[in-house]
Coordinates of C-alpha atoms and ligand atoms in Angstrom, one line a residue:
M4 CA -108.5 -65.1 70.4
N5 CA -108.9 -69.0 72.0
L6 CA -111.7 -70.5 70.6
A7 CA -114.2 -73.8 71.6
V8 CA -116.0 -75.5 68.9
I9 CA -118.7 -77.6 69.9
G10 CA -119.9 -81.0 67.8
S11 CA -118.3 -83.6 65.7
G12 CA -119.7 -83.7 62.5
G13 CA -118.4 -82.1 59.2
R14 CA -120.5 -79.0 59.5
E15 CA -118.1 -78.8 62.5
H16 CA -114.8 -79.6 60.7
A17 CA -115.9 -77.1 58.2
L18 CA -116.3 -74.4 60.6
C19 CA -112.7 -75.4 62.6
Y20 CA -111.1 -75.1 59.0
K21 CA -112.5 -71.8 57.9
L22 CA -111.5 -70.3 61.5
K23 CA -108.1 -71.9 61.4
Q24 CA -107.4 -69.6 58.8
S25 CA -107.8 -66.2 60.8
P26 CA -104.7 -64.3 61.7
K27 CA -107.0 -63.5 64.8
L28 CA -107.0 -67.2 66.0
K29 CA -104.6 -68.1 69.2
K30 CA -106.0 -71.4 70.2
L31 CA -108.7 -73.7 68.5
I32 CA -110.4 -76.9 70.5
C33 CA -113.1 -78.8 69.3
I34 CA -115.3 -80.7 71.6
P35 CA -115.6 -83.9 71.3
G36 CA -114.4 -83.2 67.4
N37 CA -113.4 -86.2 64.8
A38 CA -110.6 -87.7 63.1
G39 CA -110.5 -84.4 61.0
T40 CA -110.9 -81.6 63.3
Q41 CA -107.9 -83.6 65.3
K42 CA -105.5 -82.3 62.7
I43 CA -106.4 -78.5 63.1
A44 CA -107.5 -78.4 66.3
K45 CA -107.2 -79.3 70.2
N46 CA -109.9 -82.1 70.3
I47 CA -111.1 -82.9 74.1
E48 CA -113.2 -85.9 74.5
E49 CA -116.5 -84.8 76.6
D50 CA -120.4 -85.7 76.5
I51 CA -121.8 -82.3 75.2
S52 CA -125.0 -82.6 76.8
N53 CA -123.0 -82.5 80.2
F54 CA -122.6 -78.7 80.6
D55 CA -120.9 -78.6 84.0
A56 CA -118.2 -81.0 82.1
L57 CA -118.0 -78.6 79.0
Y58 CA -117.8 -75.3 81.6
K59 CA -114.8 -77.1 83.4
I60 CA -113.3 -77.5 80.3
I61 CA -113.9 -74.3 78.5
K62 CA -112.4 -72.6 81.8
N63 CA -109.2 -74.4 81.7
Q64 CA -108.3 -74.0 78.4
N65 CA -108.5 -70.5 78.9
I66 CA -111.3 -69.8 76.0
D67 CA -112.9 -66.1 75.1
L68 CA -115.5 -67.7 72.8
V69 CA -117.5 -70.7 72.3
I70 CA -119.4 -71.6 69.2
I71 CA -122.0 -74.2 69.2
G72 CA -122.5 -76.5 66.3
P73 CA -125.0 -78.5 66.6
E74 CA -128.9 -78.3 67.2
Q75 CA -129.3 -80.5 70.4
P76 CA -127.3 -78.1 73.0
L77 CA -128.8 -75.1 71.6
V78 CA -132.4 -76.1 72.1
D79 CA -131.1 -77.9 75.7
G80 CA -130.0 -74.2 76.7
L81 CA -126.2 -74.4 76.4
F82 CA -126.1 -70.7 75.5
D83 CA -128.1 -69.6 78.4
Y84 CA -126.0 -72.1 80.7
L85 CA -122.3 -70.7 79.6
N86 CA -123.9 -66.9 79.3
K87 CA -124.6 -67.2 83.1
K88 CA -121.2 -68.1 84.0
N89 CA -119.5 -65.1 82.0
I90 CA -118.5 -67.2 78.6
K91 CA -119.0 -65.3 75.5
V92 CA -121.2 -67.7 73.5
F93 CA -122.0 -67.6 69.5
G94 CA -125.6 -68.7 69.0
P95 CA -129.3 -68.1 70.2
N96 CA -130.3 -68.7 73.6
K97 CA -133.4 -71.5 74.6
F98 CA -135.7 -69.5 73.9
A99 CA -135.1 -68.6 70.4
S100 CA -134.1 -71.7 70.0
Q101 CA -137.4 -73.2 69.6
L102 CA -137.8 -72.1 66.2
E103 CA -136.2 -75.4 65.6
G104 CA -136.8 -77.1 68.9
S105 CA -140.8 -76.9 68.8
K106 CA -142.2 -76.7 65.1
A107 CA -145.5 -75.7 66.6
F108 CA -143.7 -72.7 67.8
M109 CA -142.6 -72.0 64.5
K110 CA -145.8 -72.8 62.7
N111 CA -147.3 -70.6 65.2
L112 CA -145.2 -67.5 64.9
C113 CA -145.6 -67.7 61.2
K114 CA -149.1 -67.7 61.7
K115 CA -149.4 -64.6 63.5
N116 CA -146.6 -62.6 61.8
N117 CA -148.2 -63.6 58.1
I118 CA -145.1 -65.1 57.4
P119 CA -146.0 -67.9 54.0
T120 CA -145.6 -71.3 54.9
A121 CA -147.8 -74.4 54.2
N122 CA -151.5 -75.1 56.5
F123 CA -151.1 -76.7 59.4
G124 CA -152.8 -77.9 62.3
T125 CA -151.3 -78.9 65.8
F126 CA -152.8 -81.7 67.7
N127 CA -152.3 -83.7 71.3
N128 CA -155.3 -86.2 70.4
L129 CA -155.9 -88.2 68.1
K130 CA -159.5 -87.8 67.2
N131 CA -158.6 -84.4 66.3
A132 CA -155.7 -85.1 63.9
S133 CA -157.4 -87.7 62.5
D134 CA -160.7 -85.4 61.8
F135 CA -157.5 -82.9 60.6
I136 CA -156.5 -85.8 58.2
R137 CA -159.5 -86.4 56.8
K138 CA -160.5 -82.7 55.6
N139 CA -157.2 -82.1 54.1
G140 CA -156.5 -85.1 52.4
A141 CA -153.3 -87.0 51.3
P142 CA -150.6 -86.0 50.0
I143 CA -150.3 -84.6 53.7
V144 CA -147.1 -84.3 55.8
V145 CA -146.9 -85.5 59.4
K146 CA -144.4 -84.0 61.7
A147 CA -143.1 -85.0 65.0
D148 CA -143.3 -81.4 67.0
G149 CA -139.7 -81.6 68.6
L150 CA -136.0 -82.7 67.3
A151 CA -136.0 -85.9 65.7
S152 CA -132.6 -85.9 63.8
G153 CA -134.4 -85.5 60.7
K154 CA -136.8 -88.4 60.9
G155 CA -139.7 -86.9 62.6
V156 CA -141.2 -86.0 59.5
S157 CA -143.3 -88.3 57.1
I158 CA -144.8 -87.6 53.7
C159 CA -148.0 -89.3 53.4
N160 CA -149.7 -90.3 50.1
S161 CA -152.7 -91.4 51.7
T162 CA -154.9 -90.6 54.7
S163 CA -154.5 -93.8 56.4
E164 CA -151.2 -93.6 56.3
A165 CA -150.8 -90.1 57.9
I166 CA -153.2 -91.5 60.5
I167 CA -150.7 -94.3 61.5
K168 CA -148.0 -91.7 61.7
A169 CA -150.1 -89.3 63.6
K170 CA -150.7 -91.9 66.1
E171 CA -146.7 -92.9 66.4
V172 CA -145.9 -89.7 67.3
L173 CA -148.7 -89.2 69.8
K174 CA -148.4 -92.1 71.2
G175 CA -144.5 -90.9 72.2
K176 CA -142.5 -92.0 69.5
F177 CA -139.9 -89.4 69.6
K178 CA -138.8 -88.4 73.2
S179 CA -138.8 -85.2 72.4
S180 CA -142.6 -84.3 72.2
S181 CA -145.5 -86.4 71.6
T182 CA -147.4 -83.3 69.9
V183 CA -148.0 -83.8 66.1
V184 CA -148.1 -81.3 63.8
L185 CA -150.1 -81.8 60.3
E186 CA -149.3 -79.6 57.1
N187 CA -150.1 -79.5 53.6
F188 CA -148.2 -80.9 51.2
L189 CA -145.9 -77.9 49.3
R190 CA -144.6 -78.4 45.8
G191 CA -141.6 -76.8 44.0
E192 CA -137.7 -76.7 44.5
E193 CA -136.1 -76.8 47.9
L194 CA -133.1 -74.0 49.2
S195 CA -131.3 -73.9 51.7
Y196 CA -131.1 -69.9 52.7
F197 CA -129.0 -69.3 55.4
V198 CA -127.7 -65.2 57.3
I199 CA -125.8 -64.5 60.3
V200 CA -127.7 -62.1 62.9
D201 CA -127.1 -60.1 65.7
E202 CA -129.6 -57.7 67.8
N203 CA -129.1 -54.7 65.2
S204 CA -129.4 -56.5 62.1
Y205 CA -128.4 -59.6 60.2
K206 CA -126.7 -60.6 56.8
F207 CA -126.9 -63.0 54.2
F208 CA -125.0 -66.2 54.9
G209 CA -125.3 -68.2 51.2
S210 CA -127.4 -70.3 50.0
A211 CA -127.0 -74.0 48.7
Q212 CA -129.4 -77.0 47.8
D213 CA -128.9 -80.2 49.4
H214 CA -130.1 -83.6 48.5
K215 CA -132.0 -85.2 51.5
K216 CA -132.6 -88.9 49.9
V217 CA -130.5 -91.7 50.0
G218 CA -130.8 -93.1 46.9
E219 CA -129.6 -91.4 43.5
G220 CA -132.6 -89.6 41.8
D221 CA -133.9 -88.4 44.9
V222 CA -135.5 -91.6 46.0
G223 CA -135.7 -93.8 49.1
P224 CA -135.7 -92.7 52.5
N225 CA -134.7 -89.0 54.1
T226 CA -131.5 -88.7 55.6
G227 CA -129.5 -85.5 57.4
G228 CA -128.0 -84.9 53.6
M229 CA -126.0 -86.9 51.1
G230 CA -124.6 -84.0 49.4
A231 CA -124.9 -79.9 48.4
Y232 CA -124.1 -77.1 45.7
S233 CA -123.9 -73.7 46.2
P234 CA -124.3 -71.4 44.4
T235 CA -127.6 -72.2 42.9
P236 CA -129.4 -70.2 40.0
L237 CA -132.4 -70.7 41.8
L238 CA -131.5 -67.9 44.6
T239 CA -132.3 -64.6 42.3
K240 CA -131.9 -61.2 43.6
K241 CA -135.8 -60.8 43.1
L242 CA -136.4 -63.6 45.4
E243 CA -134.0 -62.9 47.6
I244 CA -135.2 -59.7 48.5
K245 CA -138.7 -62.0 48.7
I246 CA -137.4 -64.1 51.6
N247 CA -135.7 -61.3 53.6
K248 CA -139.1 -58.9 53.4
K249 CA -141.3 -61.8 53.6
I250 CA -139.8 -64.4 56.0
I251 CA -136.4 -63.3 57.7
E252 CA -137.3 -59.5 58.7
P253 CA -140.8 -60.6 60.4
T254 CA -139.5 -63.4 62.1
L255 CA -136.4 -61.4 63.3
K256 CA -139.0 -58.6 64.3
A257 CA -141.0 -61.2 66.2
M258 CA -138.6 -62.1 67.9
K259 CA -137.6 -59.1 69.2
K260 CA -140.8 -58.6 70.4
L261 CA -141.3 -61.7 72.1
G262 CA -138.1 -60.1 74.2
H263 CA -135.5 -63.0 72.6
P264 CA -133.5 -61.2 69.7
Y265 CA -132.4 -64.0 68.1
K266 CA -128.5 -64.1 67.2
G267 CA -126.3 -66.7 65.7
F268 CA -126.8 -68.6 62.3
L269 CA -130.4 -68.9 60.9
Y270 CA -131.0 -71.3 58.0
A271 CA -134.6 -71.3 56.6
G272 CA -135.5 -74.6 55.0
L273 CA -137.5 -73.1 52.1
M274 CA -140.0 -74.3 49.0
I275 CA -139.8 -71.8 46.0
N276 CA -143.3 -72.5 43.9
K277 CA -143.6 -69.7 40.9
G278 CA -140.8 -67.8 42.3
E279 CA -142.5 -67.2 45.7
P280 CA -140.8 -68.4 49.4
Y281 CA -142.4 -70.7 51.6
L282 CA -140.9 -71.6 55.3
I283 CA -140.6 -75.4 55.6
E284 CA -138.5 -75.0 58.7
Y285 CA -136.1 -73.1 60.5
N286 CA -133.2 -74.6 61.3
I287 CA -130.8 -72.4 64.2
R288 CA -127.2 -73.7 63.2
M289 CA -125.4 -74.1 59.8
G290 CA -127.0 -76.8 57.7
D291 CA -124.8 -80.2 57.3
P292 CA -123.4 -80.2 54.5
E293 CA -124.3 -76.7 53.3
C294 CA -121.7 -75.5 55.9
Q295 CA -119.0 -77.6 54.3
V296 CA -119.6 -76.2 50.6
L297 CA -120.3 -72.5 52.0
M298 CA -116.9 -72.8 54.1
M299 CA -114.9 -73.4 50.8
R300 CA -116.8 -70.0 49.4
L301 CA -116.3 -67.5 51.9
K302 CA -113.7 -65.0 51.4
T303 CA -114.2 -63.1 54.5
D304 CA -112.4 -64.0 58.1
L305 CA -115.0 -66.0 59.8
L306 CA -113.3 -65.3 63.2
E307 CA -113.9 -62.0 62.6
I308 CA -117.6 -61.9 61.4
I309 CA -118.6 -64.2 64.7
D310 CA -116.5 -61.8 66.3
L311 CA -118.7 -58.5 65.5
I312 CA -122.0 -60.8 65.8
T313 CA -121.2 -61.1 69.5
K314 CA -120.9 -57.4 69.4
N315 CA -123.7 -56.8 67.4
K316 CA -121.7 -54.6 65.3
I317 CA -122.2 -56.8 61.8
K318 CA -124.0 -54.3 60.5
D319 CA -120.8 -52.7 58.5
L320 CA -118.8 -55.3 57.6
K321 CA -119.1 -56.7 53.7
I322 CA -119.3 -60.4 53.8
E323 CA -117.5 -61.7 50.2
W324 CA -118.0 -65.0 48.4
T325 CA -116.3 -66.4 45.6
K326 CA -118.4 -66.9 42.7
K327 CA -116.9 -70.2 42.1
N328 CA -118.9 -73.3 42.3
S329 CA -118.7 -75.9 45.4
I330 CA -120.1 -79.2 45.6
T331 CA -119.8 -81.7 48.5
I332 CA -120.5 -85.9 48.6
V333 CA -121.4 -87.2 51.6
L334 CA -120.0 -90.6 52.0
C335 CA -121.7 -92.9 54.3
A336 CA -121.2 -95.8 55.7
R337 CA -123.1 -98.8 54.6
G338 CA -126.8 -99.4 56.3
Y339 CA -127.0 -95.4 56.6
P340 CA -129.4 -93.7 57.5
F341 CA -130.8 -97.1 59.2
N342 CA -128.6 -99.1 61.3
H343 CA -125.0 -98.8 59.7
I344 CA -121.8 -100.5 60.1
K345 CA -119.1 -99.3 62.7
N346 CA -115.7 -99.2 63.7
R347 CA -114.3 -99.9 60.2
E348 CA -111.0 -98.6 58.8
I349 CA -110.9 -96.5 56.1
R350 CA -107.6 -97.0 54.1
N351 CA -106.1 -94.4 52.3
L352 CA -107.3 -91.3 53.2
L353 CA -104.0 -90.3 55.2
K354 CA -102.6 -90.5 51.7
I355 CA -105.0 -87.9 50.1
L356 CA -103.6 -84.3 50.7
P357 CA -106.0 -81.6 50.9
D358 CA -105.7 -77.9 49.2
K359 CA -107.9 -74.5 49.3
K360 CA -109.4 -76.2 46.7
N361 CA -110.4 -79.9 47.7
Q362 CA -110.8 -80.7 51.3
I363 CA -112.3 -83.9 53.1
F364 CA -114.3 -83.3 55.9
H365 CA -114.4 -85.3 58.4
A366 CA -118.1 -86.3 60.1
G367 CA -117.9 -89.8 62.0
T368 CA -114.3 -90.6 61.9
Y369 CA -112.0 -91.3 65.1
K370 CA -108.4 -92.2 65.0
K371 CA -106.8 -94.8 66.7
N372 CA -102.9 -96.5 66.2
N373 CA -102.5 -93.8 63.2
K374 CA -105.2 -95.4 61.7
I375 CA -109.1 -93.6 60.8
Y376 CA -112.0 -95.7 61.4
S377 CA -115.7 -94.7 61.1
V378 CA -118.0 -94.4 63.8
G379 CA -121.0 -92.2 62.5
G380 CA -123.9 -92.9 59.6
R381 CA -122.2 -89.6 57.7
V382 CA -118.4 -90.3 57.5
L383 CA -116.6 -88.1 55.2
N384 CA -117.6 -84.9 52.8
V385 CA -115.5 -85.2 49.9
T386 CA -116.0 -81.2 49.2
C387 CA -114.3 -79.3 45.9
V388 CA -114.4 -75.9 44.4
S389 CA -114.1 -75.0 41.1
K390 CA -115.3 -72.4 38.3
N391 CA -118.1 -75.2 36.5
L392 CA -119.8 -77.4 38.9
G393 CA -119.7 -80.5 36.8
E394 CA -115.5 -79.8 37.5
A395 CA -116.2 -80.0 41.4
R396 CA -118.1 -83.2 41.1
R397 CA -115.3 -84.9 38.5
N398 CA -113.1 -83.9 41.7
C399 CA -115.2 -85.2 43.9
L400 CA -115.2 -88.5 42.7
A401 CA -112.0 -88.7 41.8
I402 CA -111.0 -88.3 45.4
I403 CA -113.3 -91.1 46.4
K404 CA -112.0 -93.2 43.9
K405 CA -108.7 -92.9 45.6
I406 CA -110.5 -93.8 49.0
N407 CA -112.0 -96.8 47.9
W408 CA -113.6 -97.9 50.9
T409 CA -115.8 -101.0 50.1
D410 CA -118.0 -100.7 53.4
G411 CA -119.2 -97.1 52.5
F412 CA -121.5 -95.6 49.8
Y413 CA -122.1 -92.0 48.0
R414 CA -124.6 -90.6 45.3
K415 CA -122.6 -89.9 42.2
D416 CA -125.3 -87.2 41.1
I417 CA -125.2 -84.9 43.7
G418 CA -126.3 -81.6 41.4
W419 CA -128.0 -82.9 39.3
R420 CA -130.3 -80.4 38.3
L421 CA -127.4 -78.4 37.7
I422 CA -125.0 -80.5 36.2
N423 CA -127.2 -82.2 33.5
K424 CA -128.6 -78.9 32.4
K425 CA -125.2 -78.2 30.8
Ligands
AMP505 P1 -138.3 -80.6 57.9 O1 -137.3 -81.7 59.1 O2 -139.3 -80.0 58.5 O3 -137.4 -79.7 56.9 O4 -138.5 -81.6 56.9 C1 -137.7 -82.3 55.9 C2 -138.0 -82.8 54.8 O5 -139.6 -82.7 54.4 C3 -138.2 -80.9 54.1 O6 -136.6 -81.2 53.4 C4 -138.8 -81.4 53.1 O7 -137.6 -82.5 51.7 C5 -139.8 -82.3 53.4 N1 -141.3 -81.2 54.1 C6 -141.2 -81.0 55.3 N2 -142.5 -80.4 55.1 C7 -143.1 -80.3 53.8 C8 -144.0 -79.9 53.8 N3 -145.1 -78.7 53.8 N4 -144.5 -80.1 52.2 C9 -143.6 -80.6 51.5 N5 -142.1 -81.0 51.7 C10 -142.1 -81.1 53.1
LIG506 N1 -128.9 -80.0 55.6 C1 -129.8 -80.5 56.2 C2 -129.9 -79.7 57.7 O1 -128.7 -79.8 58.3 O2 -130.8 -79.8 58.5

């Protein structure tokens, strides 16, 4: 099969890495990709919001199946656009993508179907939003309704701060929507829970915990994710059953009832409190960096899985995972998650040889004159798998030392919840 992966992050490099192992794969292209995907796929530079241009590439390259990595093209309807042109695509359609693209849509769906989530209100004017904030008190969570690259959520410890943040959203700080969603603050431990879904059934597709805050000890501003690990003992069999029965199944049923059965990866961001799951958010894609650790643990052929999903035949496939522990540490450019430095050479990278247990998944990198440069905020994902999580982390840290990139920084404490216990 000839495949095209859309995107340029660590998630897409990890997907390409796993797809490349499939005996069914003939050709792999990545649009636009990064310096990492370039080693295993053919990168084709294109603006992924230009659907006509993407279609031309897909036709010219004789692509049989397109896998869309990031949320923005899904929310903008790339599935629907390509599907209309008879191109086979893996991912949800535009309507179903509202599960991530509109927090108001997701929260209303939860309310209608009794899916456990924080109490909330959605508002288009400051007076009503302020009344809700005063009535509910702090801490309170203020969210932009639409996509905001992980920057649209503020956890406010005072009502006055919440009113300021709500005002910013209502005034259009985030281009995707000026509706504000206000939520009660949930306490507990976060879990990233994944399923892969076709029109007839769904399968567990791994779990992980990530570290969203930029600083060690989980402090400072939120980021796209500074590191992740999998598996996690937080997910017990009992909890998994609860998540499926109370959250995943009612959601899939509701989407079907709305006339848009969900298809693709579905990522539930959950808060676990006293053994009970609460939905914080849905993402309509794999997590980044969670995908990196999961692709190191997946034993089943990913292309086979995705091919069966597009045919609505996933039901009979057993998806297998190694029990070993995987961890990824994200190497970021200085300044991230704010204005970060760009176009800095990363030396030594080409000297480090990956193997089945140790991979460096690229994110914001490019290659020029046989040298690798940084361009994004999150630049590399050093990812290791081992019987022991502590050892996996030590191996990651040893690789990062070899890279020795003074323009970057990373957290040394990824996985602290588990590693410090040992
Ligand atoms: P979201 O983009 O909705 O996932 O929010 C980003 C992060 O903000 C989550 O991963 C949580 O850490 C935090 N968060 C969002 N909503 C809540 C909530 N209602 N209670 C507590 N923390 C939250
Ligand atoms: N790791 C968080 C995300 O992918 O949204």
